[in-house]
C-alpha cells in the first residue's frame, strides 16, 4: 500500500486550484468510478456533517476530510479502513499545515469547504 501512496506529493499538487477545483470527476475505469456520483467536495462535506460548528479543530478536520477523500479518489475507497492509510493521511495533513507556503491556499480551500458546510 505504501508503494501506491509513494506519489502523494504529486497527487496533492494535482489538487485543482484551491478548493474550487474539487470537482471530483473520476477517471473512467478508476477504482472510484462507482462513487463518482458524489463530487470530492460533497464527500468531504458528508464527513464534516457530524463535526460540531463550535469544534476548535473544525478547520483541521475540514482539511483532513478533503485530503482523505482526494487520496481515496486517487487510490481507491478500499483504503478507507486501512490504519496505515489513515496514518499517511495524518502525515500529509500535518506536513501541509506545517508549510508556511501552503497556508494561503489551505486557508482558501478550508474557508470554501466550511462555507458550503454551513446550513
Coordinates of N, CA, C and O in Angstrom, one line a residue:
X1 N 0.8 -1.2 0.0 CA 0.0 0.0 0.0 C 0.9 1.3 0.0 O 0.5 2.2 -0.7
X2 N 2.0 1.3 0.7 CA 2.8 2.4 0.8 C 3.3 2.8 -0.6 O 3.4 3.9 -1.0
X3 N 3.7 1.7 -1.4 CA 4.2 2.0 -2.8 C 3.1 2.7 -3.6 O 3.4 3.6 -4.3
X4 N 1.8 2.3 -3.3 CA 0.7 3.0 -4.0 C 0.7 4.5 -3.6 O 0.3 5.3 -4.4
X5 N 1.0 4.8 -2.4 CA 0.9 6.2 -1.9 C 2.3 6.9 -2.1 O 2.4 8.0 -1.6
X6 N 3.2 6.3 -2.7 CA 4.5 7.0 -2.9 C 4.5 8.3 -3.6 O 5.3 9.1 -3.4
X7 N 3.4 8.5 -4.4 CA 3.3 9.8 -5.2 C 2.3 10.7 -4.5 O 1.8 11.6 -5.2
X8 N 2.2 10.7 -3.2 CA 1.3 11.6 -2.5 C 1.5 13.0 -2.8 O 0.6 13.8 -3.1
X9 N 2.8 13.4 -2.9 CA 3.1 14.8 -3.1 C 2.6 15.2 -4.5 O 2.0 16.3 -4.6
X10 N 2.7 14.4 -5.5 CA 2.3 14.7 -6.8 C 0.7 14.8 -6.9 O 0.2 15.6 -7.5
X11 N 0.1 13.9 -6.1 CA -1.4 13.9 -6.1 C -1.8 15.2 -5.5 O -2.8 15.8 -6.0
X12 N -1.2 15.7 -4.4 CA -1.6 16.9 -3.8 C -1.4 18.1 -4.7 O -2.1 19.0 -4.7
X13 N -0.3 18.0 -5.5 CA -0.1 19.1 -6.4 C -1.2 19.2 -7.5 O -1.4 20.2 -8.1
X14 N -1.8 18.0 -7.8 CA -2.8 18.0 -8.8 C -4.2 18.4 -8.2 O -5.1 18.5 -9.0
X15 N -4.2 18.7 -6.9 CA -5.5 19.2 -6.4 C -5.7 20.5 -7.2 O -4.9 21.4 -7.3
X16 N -6.9 20.6 -7.8 CA -7.1 21.8 -8.7 C -7.0 23.0 -7.8 O -7.1 23.0 -6.6
X17 N -6.9 24.2 -8.5 CA -6.7 25.4 -7.8 C -7.6 25.6 -6.6 O -8.8 25.7 -6.7
X18 N -6.9 25.6 -5.5 CA -7.5 25.8 -4.2 C -8.7 24.8 -4.0 O -8.6 23.7 -4.4
X19 N -9.8 25.1 -3.4 CA -10.9 24.2 -3.3 C -11.8 24.2 -4.5 O -12.6 23.4 -4.7
X20 N -11.8 25.3 -5.2 CA -12.7 25.5 -6.4 C -12.5 24.4 -7.4 O -13.5 24.1 -8.1
X21 N -11.4 23.7 -7.5 CA -11.2 22.7 -8.4 C -11.6 21.3 -7.9 O -11.3 20.3 -8.6
X22 N -12.2 21.2 -6.8 CA -12.5 19.9 -6.2 C -13.8 19.3 -6.8 O -14.8 19.0 -6.2
X23 N -13.8 19.1 -8.1 CA -15.0 18.6 -8.8 C -15.1 17.1 -8.6 O -16.2 16.6 -8.6
X24 N -14.0 16.4 -8.4 CA -14.1 15.0 -8.1 C -14.5 14.1 -9.2 O -14.8 13.0 -9.0
X25 N -14.4 14.5 -10.4 CA -14.7 13.6 -11.5 C -13.7 12.5 -11.6 O -12.5 12.7 -11.7
X26 N -14.2 11.3 -11.5 CA -13.3 10.1 -11.5 C -12.9 9.8 -12.9 O -13.7 10.0 -13.9
X27 N -11.7 9.3 -13.1 CA -11.3 8.8 -14.4 C -12.1 7.6 -14.7 O -12.3 6.7 -13.9
X28 N -12.5 7.4 -16.0 CA -13.2 6.1 -16.4 C -12.3 4.9 -16.0 O -11.1 5.0 -16.3
X29 N -12.9 4.0 -15.4 CA -12.1 2.8 -15.0 C -11.3 2.9 -13.7 O -10.7 2.0 -13.3
X30 N -11.4 4.1 -13.1 CA -10.6 4.3 -11.9 C -11.3 3.5 -10.7 O -12.5 3.2 -10.8
X31 N -10.6 3.2 -9.6 CA -11.2 2.4 -8.6 C -12.5 3.1 -8.0 O -13.2 2.4 -7.3
X32 N -12.6 4.4 -8.1 CA -13.8 5.1 -7.5 C -14.8 5.4 -8.5 O -15.7 6.2 -8.2
X33 N -14.8 4.9 -9.7 CA -15.8 5.3 -10.7 C -17.2 5.1 -10.2 O -18.0 6.0 -10.4
X34 N -17.6 4.1 -9.5 CA -18.9 3.9 -9.0 C -19.3 5.0 -8.0 O -20.5 5.4 -7.9
X35 N -18.3 5.6 -7.3 CA -18.6 6.6 -6.3 C -18.6 8.0 -6.9 O -18.7 9.0 -6.2
X36 N -18.3 8.1 -8.2 CA -18.2 9.4 -8.8 C -19.4 10.2 -8.9 O -19.4 11.4 -9.2
X37 N -20.6 9.6 -8.5 CA -21.8 10.4 -8.4 C -21.7 11.6 -7.5 O -22.3 12.6 -7.6
X38 N -20.9 11.4 -6.4 CA -20.6 12.5 -5.5 C -19.3 13.1 -5.8 O -18.3 12.5 -6.1
X39 N -19.3 14.5 -5.8 CA -18.0 15.2 -6.1 C -17.1 15.1 -4.8 O -17.6 14.7 -3.7
X40 N -15.9 15.4 -5.0 CA -15.0 15.4 -3.8 C -15.5 16.3 -2.7 O -15.4 16.0 -1.5
X41 N -16.0 17.5 -3.1 CA -16.5 18.4 -2.1 C -17.7 17.8 -1.4 O -17.8 18.0 -0.2
X42 N -18.6 17.2 -2.1 CA -19.7 16.6 -1.5 C -19.3 15.5 -0.5 O -19.9 15.4 0.6
X43 N -18.3 14.7 -0.9 CA -17.9 13.6 0.0 C -17.2 14.2 1.3 O -17.4 13.8 2.4
X44 N -16.4 15.3 1.1 CA -15.8 16.0 2.2 C -16.9 16.6 3.1 O -16.8 16.5 4.3
X45 N -17.9 17.2 2.5 CA -19.0 17.8 3.3 C -19.7 16.8 4.1 O -20.1 17.0 5.2
X46 N -19.9 15.6 3.5 CA -20.5 14.5 4.3 C -19.7 14.2 5.5 O -20.3 14.0 6.6
X47 N -18.4 14.2 5.4 CA -17.5 13.9 6.6 C -17.6 15.0 7.6 O -17.5 14.8 8.8
X48 N -17.9 16.2 7.1 CA -17.9 17.4 8.0 C -19.3 17.5 8.7 O -19.4 18.2 9.7
X49 N -20.3 16.8 8.2 CA -21.7 17.0 8.7 C -21.8 16.7 10.2 O -22.5 17.3 10.9
X50 N -21.0 15.8 10.7 CA -21.0 15.4 12.1 C -20.1 16.2 13.0 O -20.1 16.0 14.2
X51 N -19.4 17.2 12.4 CA -18.4 18.0 13.2 C -19.2 19.2 13.7 O -19.7 20.0 13.0
X52 N -19.1 19.3 15.0 CA -19.8 20.5 15.7 C -19.2 21.8 15.2 O -18.0 21.9 15.0
X53 N -20.0 22.7 14.8 CA -19.6 24.0 14.3 C -18.7 24.8 15.3 O -18.0 25.6 14.9
X54 N -18.8 24.4 16.6 CA -18.0 25.1 17.6 C -16.7 24.3 17.9 O -16.0 24.8 18.8
X55 N -16.5 23.2 17.2 CA -15.3 22.4 17.5 C -14.1 23.3 17.1 O -13.9 23.7 16.0
X56 N -13.1 23.5 18.1 CA -12.0 24.3 17.8 C -11.0 23.7 16.7 O -10.2 24.3 16.2
X57 N -11.2 22.4 16.5 CA -10.4 21.7 15.4 C -11.1 21.5 14.1 O -10.7 20.8 13.3
X58 N -12.2 22.3 14.0 CA -13.0 22.1 12.8 C -12.3 22.4 11.5 O -12.4 21.7 10.5
X59 N -11.4 23.4 11.5 CA -10.7 23.7 10.3 C -9.7 22.6 9.9 O -9.6 22.2 8.8
X60 N -9.1 22.1 10.9 CA -8.2 20.9 10.7 C -8.9 19.7 10.2 O -8.5 19.1 9.2
X61 N -10.1 19.5 10.8 CA -10.9 18.3 10.3 C -11.4 18.5 8.9 O -11.6 17.6 8.1
X62 N -11.7 19.8 8.5 CA -12.1 20.1 7.1 C -11.0 19.8 6.2 O -11.2 19.1 5.1
X63 N -9.8 20.2 6.5 CA -8.7 19.9 5.6 C -8.4 18.4 5.5 O -8.2 17.9 4.5
X64 N -8.5 17.7 6.7 CA -8.2 16.3 6.7 C -9.3 15.6 5.9 O -9.0 14.6 5.1
X65 N -10.5 16.0 6.0 CA -11.6 15.3 5.2 C -11.4 15.5 3.7 O -11.5 14.5 3.0
X66 N -11.0 16.7 3.3 CA -10.8 16.9 1.9 C -9.6 16.1 1.4 O -9.7 15.5 0.4
X67 N -8.5 16.1 2.2 CA -7.3 15.3 1.7 C -7.6 13.9 1.7 O -7.3 13.1 0.7
X68 N -8.3 13.4 2.7 CA -8.7 11.9 2.7 C -9.5 11.5 1.5 O -9.2 10.6 0.8
X69 N -10.6 12.3 1.2 CA -11.4 11.9 0.1 C -10.7 12.1 -1.2 O -10.9 11.3 -2.2
X70 N -9.8 13.0 -1.3 CA -9.0 13.2 -2.5 C -8.0 12.0 -2.8 O -7.9 11.5 -3.9
X71 N -7.4 11.6 -1.7 CA -6.5 10.4 -1.8 C -7.3 9.2 -2.1 O -6.8 8.3 -2.9
X72 N -8.5 9.0 -1.5 CA -9.3 7.9 -1.7 C -9.8 7.9 -3.2 O -9.8 6.8 -3.8
X73 N -10.1 9.0 -3.7 CA -10.5 9.1 -5.1 C -9.3 8.7 -6.0 O -9.5 8.1 -7.1
X74 N -8.1 9.0 -5.6 CA -6.9 8.7 -6.4 C -6.6 7.2 -6.3 O -6.2 6.5 -7.3
X75 N -6.6 6.6 -5.1 CA -6.1 5.3 -4.8 C -7.1 4.2 -4.6 O -6.8 3.1 -4.4
X76 N -8.4 4.7 -4.4 CA -9.5 3.7 -4.2 C -10.0 3.7 -2.8 O -9.3 3.8 -1.8
X77 N -11.4 3.6 -2.8 CA -12.1 3.7 -1.5 C -11.8 2.5 -0.6 O -12.0 2.6 0.6
X78 N -11.2 1.4 -1.1 CA -10.9 0.3 -0.3 C -9.9 0.6 0.8 O -9.8 -0.2 1.8
X79 N -9.2 1.7 0.7 CA -8.2 2.0 1.7 C -8.8 2.7 2.9 O -8.0 2.9 3.9
X80 N -10.0 3.1 2.9 CA -10.6 4.0 3.9 C -10.4 3.4 5.3 O -10.2 4.1 6.3
X81 N -10.5 2.1 5.5 CA -10.4 1.5 6.8 C -9.0 0.9 7.1 O -8.8 0.3 8.2
X82 N -8.1 1.2 6.2 CA -6.7 0.7 6.5 C -6.0 1.7 7.4 O -5.8 2.9 7.1
X83 N -5.6 1.2 8.6 CA -4.9 2.1 9.6 C -3.6 2.8 9.0 O -3.3 3.9 9.3
X84 N -2.9 2.1 8.1 CA -1.7 2.6 7.5 C -2.1 3.8 6.6 O -1.4 4.8 6.6
X85 N -3.2 3.7 5.9 CA -3.7 4.8 5.0 C -4.0 6.0 5.9 O -3.7 7.1 5.6
X86 N -4.7 5.7 7.0 CA -5.1 6.8 7.9 C -3.9 7.5 8.5 O -3.9 8.8 8.6
X87 N -2.9 6.8 8.8 CA -1.6 7.4 9.2 C -1.0 8.2 8.1 O -0.5 9.3 8.4
X88 N -1.0 7.8 6.9 CA -0.5 8.6 5.8 C -1.3 9.9 5.6 O -0.7 10.9 5.5
X89 N -2.6 9.8 5.7 CA -3.4 11.0 5.7 C -3.0 12.0 6.8 O -2.9 13.2 6.5
X90 N -2.9 11.5 8.0 CA -2.5 12.3 9.1 C -1.1 13.0 8.8 O -1.0 14.2 9.1
X91 N -0.2 12.2 8.3 CA 1.1 12.8 8.0 C 1.1 13.9 6.9 O 1.7 14.9 7.0
X92 N 0.3 13.6 5.9 CA 0.1 14.6 4.8 C -0.5 15.9 5.3 O 0.0 16.9 5.0
X93 N -1.5 15.7 6.1 CA -2.2 16.9 6.7 C -1.2 17.7 7.6 O -1.1 18.9 7.5
X94 N -0.5 17.0 8.4 CA 0.5 17.6 9.4 C 1.5 18.3 8.6 O 1.9 19.5 8.9
X95 N 2.0 17.7 7.5 CA 3.1 18.3 6.7 C 2.5 19.6 6.0 O 3.2 20.6 5.9
X96 N 1.3 19.5 5.5 CA 0.8 20.6 4.8 C 0.5 21.8 5.8 O 0.8 22.9 5.4
X97 N 0.0 21.5 6.9 CA -0.3 22.5 7.9 C 1.0 23.2 8.4 O 1.0 24.3 8.8
X98 N 2.1 22.5 8.4 CA 3.4 23.0 8.8 C 4.1 23.8 7.8 O 5.1 24.5 8.1
X99 N 3.6 23.8 6.6 CA 4.2 24.6 5.5 C 3.7 26.0 5.4 O 2.5 26.2 5.0
X100 N 4.5 27.0 5.7 CA 4.1 28.4 5.5 C 3.6 28.7 4.1 O 2.7 29.5 3.9
X101 N 4.3 28.1 3.1 CA 4.0 28.4 1.7 C 2.6 27.9 1.3 O 2.0 28.5 0.4
X102 N 2.1 26.9 2.0 CA 0.8 26.4 1.7 C -0.4 27.0 2.5 O -1.5 26.8 2.1
X103 N 0.0 27.8 3.5 CA -1.1 28.4 4.3 C -2.1 29.2 3.6 O -3.3 29.0 3.9
X104 N -1.8 30.1 2.7 CA -2.8 30.8 2.0 C -3.8 29.9 1.2 O -5.0 30.1 1.3
X105 N -3.3 28.9 0.5 CA -4.1 28.0 -0.3 C -5.0 27.1 0.6 O -6.1 26.9 0.4
X106 N -4.4 26.7 1.7 CA -5.1 25.9 2.7 C -6.3 26.7 3.2 O -7.4 26.2 3.4
X107 N -6.0 27.9 3.6 CA -7.0 28.8 4.2 C -8.2 29.0 3.2 O -9.3 28.9 3.6
X108 N -7.9 29.3 2.0 CA -8.9 29.5 1.0 C -9.8 28.2 0.8 O -11.0 28.2 0.8
X109 N -9.1 27.1 0.7 CA -9.7 25.8 0.5 C -10.6 25.4 1.7 O -11.8 25.1 1.5
X110 N -10.1 25.6 2.9 CA -10.9 25.3 4.1 C -12.1 26.3 4.2 O -13.2 25.8 4.5
X111 N -11.8 27.5 4.0 CA -12.9 28.5 4.0 C -14.1 28.2 3.1 O -15.2 28.2 3.4
X112 N -13.7 27.8 1.9 CA -14.7 27.4 0.9 C -15.5 26.2 1.3 O -16.7 26.1 1.2
X113 N -14.8 25.2 1.8 CA -15.4 24.0 2.2 C -16.3 24.2 3.4 O -17.5 23.8 3.4
X114 N -15.9 25.0 4.4 CA -16.7 25.3 5.5 C -17.9 26.2 5.2 O -19.0 26.0 5.8
X115 N -17.7 27.1 4.2 CA -18.9 27.9 3.8 C -20.0 27.0 3.2 O -21.1 27.3 3.4
X116 N -19.5 26.0 2.4 CA -20.5 25.1 1.8 C -21.2 24.2 2.9 O -22.3 23.7 2.7
X117 N -20.5 23.9 4.0 CA -21.0 23.1 5.0 C -22.0 23.8 5.9 O -22.7 23.2 6.6
X118 N -22.0 25.1 5.8 CA -22.9 25.9 6.7 C -24.3 25.7 6.3 O -24.6 25.6 5.1
X119 N -25.2 25.6 7.2 CA -26.6 25.3 6.9 C -27.3 26.4 6.2 O -27.0 27.5 6.2

